[in-house]
Short mmCIF file of C-alpha atoms and ligand atoms in Angstrom, two decimals:
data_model
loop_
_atom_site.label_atom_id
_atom_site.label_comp_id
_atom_site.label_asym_id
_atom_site.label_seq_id
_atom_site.Cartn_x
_atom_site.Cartn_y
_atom_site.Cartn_z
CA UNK P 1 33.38 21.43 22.26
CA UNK P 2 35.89 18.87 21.05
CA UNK P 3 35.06 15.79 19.74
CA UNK P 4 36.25 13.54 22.70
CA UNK P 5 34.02 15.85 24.99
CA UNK P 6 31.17 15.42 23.02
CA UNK P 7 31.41 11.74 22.84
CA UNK P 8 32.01 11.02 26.64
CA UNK P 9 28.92 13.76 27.19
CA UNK P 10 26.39 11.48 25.10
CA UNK P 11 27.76 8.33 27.08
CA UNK P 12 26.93 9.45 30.24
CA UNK P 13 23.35 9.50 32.04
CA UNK P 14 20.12 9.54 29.76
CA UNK P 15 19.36 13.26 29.99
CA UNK P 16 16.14 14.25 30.76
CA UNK P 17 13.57 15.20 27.81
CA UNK P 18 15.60 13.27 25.43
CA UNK P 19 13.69 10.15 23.22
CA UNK P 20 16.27 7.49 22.87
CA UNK P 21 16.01 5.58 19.54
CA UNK P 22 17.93 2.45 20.64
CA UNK P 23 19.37 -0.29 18.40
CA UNK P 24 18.78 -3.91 19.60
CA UNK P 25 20.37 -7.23 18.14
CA UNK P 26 18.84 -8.44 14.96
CA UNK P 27 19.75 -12.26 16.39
CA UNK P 28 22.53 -12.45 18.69
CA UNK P 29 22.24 -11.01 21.53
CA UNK P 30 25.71 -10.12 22.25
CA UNK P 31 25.41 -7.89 19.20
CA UNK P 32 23.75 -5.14 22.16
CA UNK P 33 26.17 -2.25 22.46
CA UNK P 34 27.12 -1.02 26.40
CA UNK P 35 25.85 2.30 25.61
CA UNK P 36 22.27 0.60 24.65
CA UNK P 37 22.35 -1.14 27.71
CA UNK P 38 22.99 1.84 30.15
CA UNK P 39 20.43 3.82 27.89
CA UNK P 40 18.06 1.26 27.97
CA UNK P 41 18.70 0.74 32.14
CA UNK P 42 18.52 4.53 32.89
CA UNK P 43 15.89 5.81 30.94
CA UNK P 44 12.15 6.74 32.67
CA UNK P 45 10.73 4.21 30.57
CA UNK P 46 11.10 1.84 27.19
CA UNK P 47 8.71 1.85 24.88
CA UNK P 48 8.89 -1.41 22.90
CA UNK P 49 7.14 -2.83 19.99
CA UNK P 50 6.23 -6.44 22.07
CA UNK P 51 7.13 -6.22 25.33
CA UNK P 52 7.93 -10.08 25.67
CA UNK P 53 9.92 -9.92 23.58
CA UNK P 54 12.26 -6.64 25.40
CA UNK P 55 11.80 -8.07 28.62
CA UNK P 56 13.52 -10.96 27.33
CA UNK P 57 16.48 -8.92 26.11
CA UNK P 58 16.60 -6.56 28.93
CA UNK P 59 16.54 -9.59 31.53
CA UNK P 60 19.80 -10.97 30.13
CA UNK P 61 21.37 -7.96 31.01
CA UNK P 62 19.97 -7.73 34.27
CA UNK P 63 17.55 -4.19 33.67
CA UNK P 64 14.14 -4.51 34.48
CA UNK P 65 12.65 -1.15 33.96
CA UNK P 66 9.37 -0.04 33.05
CA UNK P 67 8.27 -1.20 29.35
CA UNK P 68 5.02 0.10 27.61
CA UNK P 69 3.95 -1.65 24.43
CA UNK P 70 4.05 0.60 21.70
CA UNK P 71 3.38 -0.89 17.98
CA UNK P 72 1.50 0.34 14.75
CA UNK P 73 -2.04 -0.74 16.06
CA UNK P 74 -1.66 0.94 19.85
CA UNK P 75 0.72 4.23 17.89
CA UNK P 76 -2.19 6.90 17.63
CA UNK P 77 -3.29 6.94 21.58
CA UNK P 78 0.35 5.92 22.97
CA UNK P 79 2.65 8.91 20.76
CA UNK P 80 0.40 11.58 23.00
CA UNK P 81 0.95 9.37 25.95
CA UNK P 82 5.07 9.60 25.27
CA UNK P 83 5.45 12.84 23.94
CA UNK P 84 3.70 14.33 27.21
CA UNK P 85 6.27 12.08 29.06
CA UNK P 86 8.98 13.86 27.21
CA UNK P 87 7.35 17.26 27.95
CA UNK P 88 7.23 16.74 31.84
CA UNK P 89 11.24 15.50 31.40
CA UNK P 90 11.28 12.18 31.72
CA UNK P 91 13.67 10.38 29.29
CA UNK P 92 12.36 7.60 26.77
CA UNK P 93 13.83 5.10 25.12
CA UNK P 94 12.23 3.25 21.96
CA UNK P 95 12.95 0.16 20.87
CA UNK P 96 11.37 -2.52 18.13
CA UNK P 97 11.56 -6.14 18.53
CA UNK P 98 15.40 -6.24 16.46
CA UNK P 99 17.57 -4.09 15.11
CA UNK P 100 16.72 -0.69 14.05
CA UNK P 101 13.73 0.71 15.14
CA UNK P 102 11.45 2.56 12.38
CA UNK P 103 13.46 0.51 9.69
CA UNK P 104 10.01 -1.52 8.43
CA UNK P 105 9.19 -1.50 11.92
CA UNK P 106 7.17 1.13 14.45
CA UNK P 107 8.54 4.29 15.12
CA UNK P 108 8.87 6.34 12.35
CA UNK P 109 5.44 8.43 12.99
CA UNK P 110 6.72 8.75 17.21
CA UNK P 111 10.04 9.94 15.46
CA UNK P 112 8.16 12.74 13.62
CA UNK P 113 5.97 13.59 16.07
CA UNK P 114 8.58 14.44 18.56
CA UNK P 115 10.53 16.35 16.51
CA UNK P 116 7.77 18.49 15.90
CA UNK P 117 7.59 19.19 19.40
CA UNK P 118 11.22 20.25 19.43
CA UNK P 119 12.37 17.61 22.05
CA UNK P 120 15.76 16.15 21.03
CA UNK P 121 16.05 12.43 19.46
CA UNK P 122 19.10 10.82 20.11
CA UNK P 123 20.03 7.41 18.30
CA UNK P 124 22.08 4.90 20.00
CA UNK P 125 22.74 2.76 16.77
CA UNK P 126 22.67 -0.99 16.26
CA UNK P 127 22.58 -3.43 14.14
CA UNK P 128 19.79 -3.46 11.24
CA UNK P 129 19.68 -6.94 8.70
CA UNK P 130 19.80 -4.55 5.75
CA UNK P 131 23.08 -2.91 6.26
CA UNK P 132 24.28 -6.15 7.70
CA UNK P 133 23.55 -7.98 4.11
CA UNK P 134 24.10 -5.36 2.24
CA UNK P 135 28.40 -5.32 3.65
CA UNK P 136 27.98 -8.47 3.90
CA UNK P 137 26.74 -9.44 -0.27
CA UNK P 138 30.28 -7.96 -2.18
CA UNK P 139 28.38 -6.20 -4.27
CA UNK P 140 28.51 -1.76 -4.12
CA UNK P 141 27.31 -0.52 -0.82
CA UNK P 142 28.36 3.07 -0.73
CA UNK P 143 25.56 3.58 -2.93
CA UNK P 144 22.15 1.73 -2.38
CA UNK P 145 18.49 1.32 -2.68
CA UNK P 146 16.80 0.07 0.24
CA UNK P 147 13.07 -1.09 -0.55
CA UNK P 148 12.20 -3.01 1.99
CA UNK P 149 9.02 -5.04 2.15
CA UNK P 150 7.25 -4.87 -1.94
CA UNK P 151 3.96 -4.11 -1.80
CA UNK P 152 1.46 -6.84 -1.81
CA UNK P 153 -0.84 -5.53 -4.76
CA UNK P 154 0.26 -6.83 -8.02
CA UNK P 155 0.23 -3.58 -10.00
CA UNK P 156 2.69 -2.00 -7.59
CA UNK P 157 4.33 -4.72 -6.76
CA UNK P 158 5.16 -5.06 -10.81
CA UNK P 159 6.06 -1.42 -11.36
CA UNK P 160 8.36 -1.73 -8.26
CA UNK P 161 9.65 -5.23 -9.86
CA UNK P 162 10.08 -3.12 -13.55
CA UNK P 163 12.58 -0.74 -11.88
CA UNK P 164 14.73 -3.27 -9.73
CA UNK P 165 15.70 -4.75 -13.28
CA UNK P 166 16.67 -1.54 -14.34
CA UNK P 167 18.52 -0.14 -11.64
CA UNK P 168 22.21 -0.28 -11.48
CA UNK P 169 22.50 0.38 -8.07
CA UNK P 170 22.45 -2.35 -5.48
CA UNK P 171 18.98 -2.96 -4.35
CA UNK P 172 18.28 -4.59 -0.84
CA UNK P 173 14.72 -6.39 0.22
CA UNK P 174 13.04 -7.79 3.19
CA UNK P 175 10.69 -10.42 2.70
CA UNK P 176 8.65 -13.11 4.89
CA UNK P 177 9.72 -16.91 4.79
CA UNK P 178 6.26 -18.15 3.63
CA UNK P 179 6.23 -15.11 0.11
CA UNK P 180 10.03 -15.81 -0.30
CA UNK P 181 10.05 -18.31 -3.15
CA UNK P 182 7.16 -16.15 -4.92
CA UNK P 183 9.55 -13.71 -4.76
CA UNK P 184 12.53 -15.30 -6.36
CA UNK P 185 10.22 -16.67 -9.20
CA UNK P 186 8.91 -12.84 -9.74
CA UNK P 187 12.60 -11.60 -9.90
CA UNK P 188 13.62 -14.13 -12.53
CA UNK P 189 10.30 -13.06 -14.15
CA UNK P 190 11.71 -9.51 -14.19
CA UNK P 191 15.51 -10.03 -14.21
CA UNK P 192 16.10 -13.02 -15.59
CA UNK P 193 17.88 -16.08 -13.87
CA UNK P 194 21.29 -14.91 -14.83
CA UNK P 195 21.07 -11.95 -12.25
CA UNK P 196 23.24 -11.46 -9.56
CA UNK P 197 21.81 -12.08 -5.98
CA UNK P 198 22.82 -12.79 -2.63
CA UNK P 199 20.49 -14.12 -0.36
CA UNK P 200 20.91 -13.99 4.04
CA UNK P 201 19.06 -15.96 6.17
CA UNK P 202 18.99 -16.09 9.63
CA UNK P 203 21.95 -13.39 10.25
CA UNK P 204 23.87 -13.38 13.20
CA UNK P 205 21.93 -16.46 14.58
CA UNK P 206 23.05 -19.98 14.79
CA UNK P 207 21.70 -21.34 11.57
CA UNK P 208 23.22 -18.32 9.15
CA UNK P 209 23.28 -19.02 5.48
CA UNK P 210 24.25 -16.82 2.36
CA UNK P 211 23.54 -18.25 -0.49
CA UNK P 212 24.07 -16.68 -4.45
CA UNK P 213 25.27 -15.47 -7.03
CA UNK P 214 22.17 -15.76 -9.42
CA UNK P 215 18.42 -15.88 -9.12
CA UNK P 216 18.74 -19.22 -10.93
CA UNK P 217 20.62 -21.03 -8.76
CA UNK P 218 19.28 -19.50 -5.44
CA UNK P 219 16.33 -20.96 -6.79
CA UNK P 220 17.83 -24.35 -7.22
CA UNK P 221 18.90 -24.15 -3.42
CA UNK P 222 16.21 -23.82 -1.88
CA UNK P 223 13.80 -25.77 -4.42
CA UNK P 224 12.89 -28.88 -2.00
CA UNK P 225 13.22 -27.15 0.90
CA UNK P 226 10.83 -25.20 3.72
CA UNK P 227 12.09 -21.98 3.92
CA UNK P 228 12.10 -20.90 7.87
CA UNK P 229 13.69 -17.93 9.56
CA UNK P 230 14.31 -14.50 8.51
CA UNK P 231 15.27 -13.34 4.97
CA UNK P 232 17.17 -10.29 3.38
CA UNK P 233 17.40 -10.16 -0.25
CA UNK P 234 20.48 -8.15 -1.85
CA UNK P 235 20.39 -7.81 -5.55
CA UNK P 236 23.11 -6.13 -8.07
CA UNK P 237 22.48 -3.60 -9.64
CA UNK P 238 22.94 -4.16 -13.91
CA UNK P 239 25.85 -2.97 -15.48
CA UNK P 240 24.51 -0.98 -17.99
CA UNK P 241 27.39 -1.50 -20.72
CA UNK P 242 27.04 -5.33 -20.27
CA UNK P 243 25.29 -6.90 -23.27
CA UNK P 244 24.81 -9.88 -21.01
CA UNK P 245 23.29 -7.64 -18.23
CA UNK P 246 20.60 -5.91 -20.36
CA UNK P 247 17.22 -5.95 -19.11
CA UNK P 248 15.70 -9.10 -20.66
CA UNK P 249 12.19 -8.48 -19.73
CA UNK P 250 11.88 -5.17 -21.23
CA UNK P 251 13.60 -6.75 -24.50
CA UNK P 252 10.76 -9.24 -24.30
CA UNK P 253 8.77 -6.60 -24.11
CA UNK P 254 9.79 -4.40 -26.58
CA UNK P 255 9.83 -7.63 -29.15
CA UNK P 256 6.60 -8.59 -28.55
CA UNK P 257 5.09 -5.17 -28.87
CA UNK P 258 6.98 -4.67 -32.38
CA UNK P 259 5.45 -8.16 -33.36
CA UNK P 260 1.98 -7.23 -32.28
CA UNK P 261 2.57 -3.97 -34.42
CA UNK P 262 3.15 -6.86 -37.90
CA UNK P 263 6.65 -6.62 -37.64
CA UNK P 264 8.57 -10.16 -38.51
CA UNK P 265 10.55 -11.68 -35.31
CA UNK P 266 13.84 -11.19 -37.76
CA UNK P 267 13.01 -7.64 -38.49
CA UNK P 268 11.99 -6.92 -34.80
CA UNK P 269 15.07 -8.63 -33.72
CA UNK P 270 17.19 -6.53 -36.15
CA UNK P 271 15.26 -3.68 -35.32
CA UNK P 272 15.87 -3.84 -31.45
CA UNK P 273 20.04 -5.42 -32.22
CA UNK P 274 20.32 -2.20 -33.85
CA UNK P 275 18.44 0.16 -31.24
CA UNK P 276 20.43 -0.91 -28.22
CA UNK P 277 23.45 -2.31 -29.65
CA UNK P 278 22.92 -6.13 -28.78
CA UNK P 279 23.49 -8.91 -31.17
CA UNK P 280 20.44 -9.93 -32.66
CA UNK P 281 20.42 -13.48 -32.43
CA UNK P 282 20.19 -13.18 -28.34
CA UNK P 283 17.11 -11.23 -28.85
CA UNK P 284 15.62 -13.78 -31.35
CA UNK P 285 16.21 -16.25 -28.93
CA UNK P 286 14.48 -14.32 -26.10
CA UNK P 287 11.30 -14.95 -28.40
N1 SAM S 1 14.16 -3.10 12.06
C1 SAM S 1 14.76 -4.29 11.50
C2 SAM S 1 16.16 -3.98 11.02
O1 SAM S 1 16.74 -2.98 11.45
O2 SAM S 1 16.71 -4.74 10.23
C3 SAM S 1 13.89 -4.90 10.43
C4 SAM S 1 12.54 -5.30 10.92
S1 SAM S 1 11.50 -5.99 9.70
C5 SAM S 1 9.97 -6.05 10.52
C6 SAM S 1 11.90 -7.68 9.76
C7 SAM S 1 12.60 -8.15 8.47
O3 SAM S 1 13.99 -7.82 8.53
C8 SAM S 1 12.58 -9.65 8.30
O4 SAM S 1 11.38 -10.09 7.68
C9 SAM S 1 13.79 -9.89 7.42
O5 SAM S 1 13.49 -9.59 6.07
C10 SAM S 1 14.76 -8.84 7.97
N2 SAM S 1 15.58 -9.44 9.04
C11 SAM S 1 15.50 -9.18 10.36
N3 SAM S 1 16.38 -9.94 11.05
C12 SAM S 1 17.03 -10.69 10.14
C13 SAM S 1 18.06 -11.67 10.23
N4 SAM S 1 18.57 -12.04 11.40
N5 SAM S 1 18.50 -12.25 9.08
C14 SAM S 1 17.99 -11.90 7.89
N6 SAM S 1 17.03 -10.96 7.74
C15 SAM S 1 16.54 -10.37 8.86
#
């Protein structure tokens, strides 16, 4: 089979026993591709994370098939319910409330579950936020760490926190409006102010705002201000042969633990200048 074959075969009809994994907009609703919208037209049913919120979608377009609520809560009674669908040929598609479903939202379990089974899973793609500011930040994309939400419990959350200062890859975040400025404070904590972030809010809507280049002044930005809408978080990675780009909370670290051992804040300095090559007056002013 050719390529061109292939391509108009997976654009016609939903075929039966198939689970569709369909893409949605992330904002703006024109961002839904034609193929979603015959998928999600043709299938024998859609199985959506709030169902409000797809009917809304699906209206625009004019579909109004069959939607059952599927979501993390409802997952363990509804994945038998929609893998016995698939068994008895009908076609599904799945959807979460934006972009791509089982990125940080339900799916991922259904996903597994099916395959298991051996019934085919075919992804319409779509937009997701963390490609979108990931393209979007200038900073390396071919190679990336996506993290999404941090854990809530401190210890995890800092041992995550640890490694994003360390990595030199680009890392990308989602976080909630109301834990966003936490979160800035925590990656100065970590990073230091002088690292290289770009912040999106609100993609693809009406109200769409990047704002960068360093923790320091995204923190300026938004310091008087209620932070509403949604928020992806894209974060350089360190260049590791940058003096000014080395880690300054593990030098902090490192300095303190030499002074708790009786060393003298010169000699710990010296000791650490020496160690990783840094001039030692920036690490005595770290102190
Ligand atoms: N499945 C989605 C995707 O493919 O991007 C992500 C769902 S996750 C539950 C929701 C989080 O994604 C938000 O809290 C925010 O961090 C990010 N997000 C979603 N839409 C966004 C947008 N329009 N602008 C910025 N971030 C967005």
């Amino acid at each position: 089979m050719n390529i061109n074959s292939s391509l108009s075969h997976r654009s016609r009809e939903p075929e039966n026993s198939v689970l569709y994994i369909v893409g949605t907009p992330i904002g703006n609703l024109d961002d839904i591709s034609l193929r979603a919208l015959h998928i999600l037209k043709n299938v024998a049913f859609i199985a959506c994370e709030d169902t409000r919120q797809t009917k809304k979608l699906i209206s625009k377009f004019g579909i109004s098939n069959k939607l059952i609520s599927f979501h993390q809560h409802n997952s363990i009674n509804k994945i038998p319910f929609i893998v016995d669908s698939l068994k008895e040929q009908k076609s599904v598609a799945l959807v979460s409330d934006a972009g791509m479903p089982s990125i940080c939202d339900p799916g991922e379990n259904l996903i597994q579950k099916v395959r298991e089974n051996n019934i085919d899973v075919i992804c319409i793609p779509g937009p997701c936020a963390a490609i979108t500011a990931l393209v979007s930040s200038g900073f390396k994309s071919s190679s990336f760490i996506f993290l999404g939400f941090l854990p809530k419990k401190k210890k995890e959350r800092d041992e995550i926190l640890l490694k994003i200062s360390n990595f030199d890859k680009t890392t990308i975040l989602y976080e909630s409006p109301h834990r966003f400025k936490k979160l800035l404070v925590e990656l100065k904590i970590f990073c230091g102010g002088n690292r290289e972030i770009q912040v999106f809010r609100e993609l693809t809507k009406k109200y769409e705002e990047q704002i960068g280049i360093t923790i320091d002044m995204v923190i300026n930005h938004f310091e008087n201000k209620n932070i509403i809408g949604e928020i992806t978080i894209v974060i350089n990675g360190i260049n590791k042969n940058k003096t000014s780009e080395i880690n300054e909370y593990t030098l902090k670290k490192d300095l303190n633990e030499l002074i708790d051992a009786g060393l003298t804040l010169s000699a710990a300095s010296s000791y650490l200048a020496k160690k990783k090559n840094i001039k030692k007056n920036l690490i005595y002013n770290l102190y």
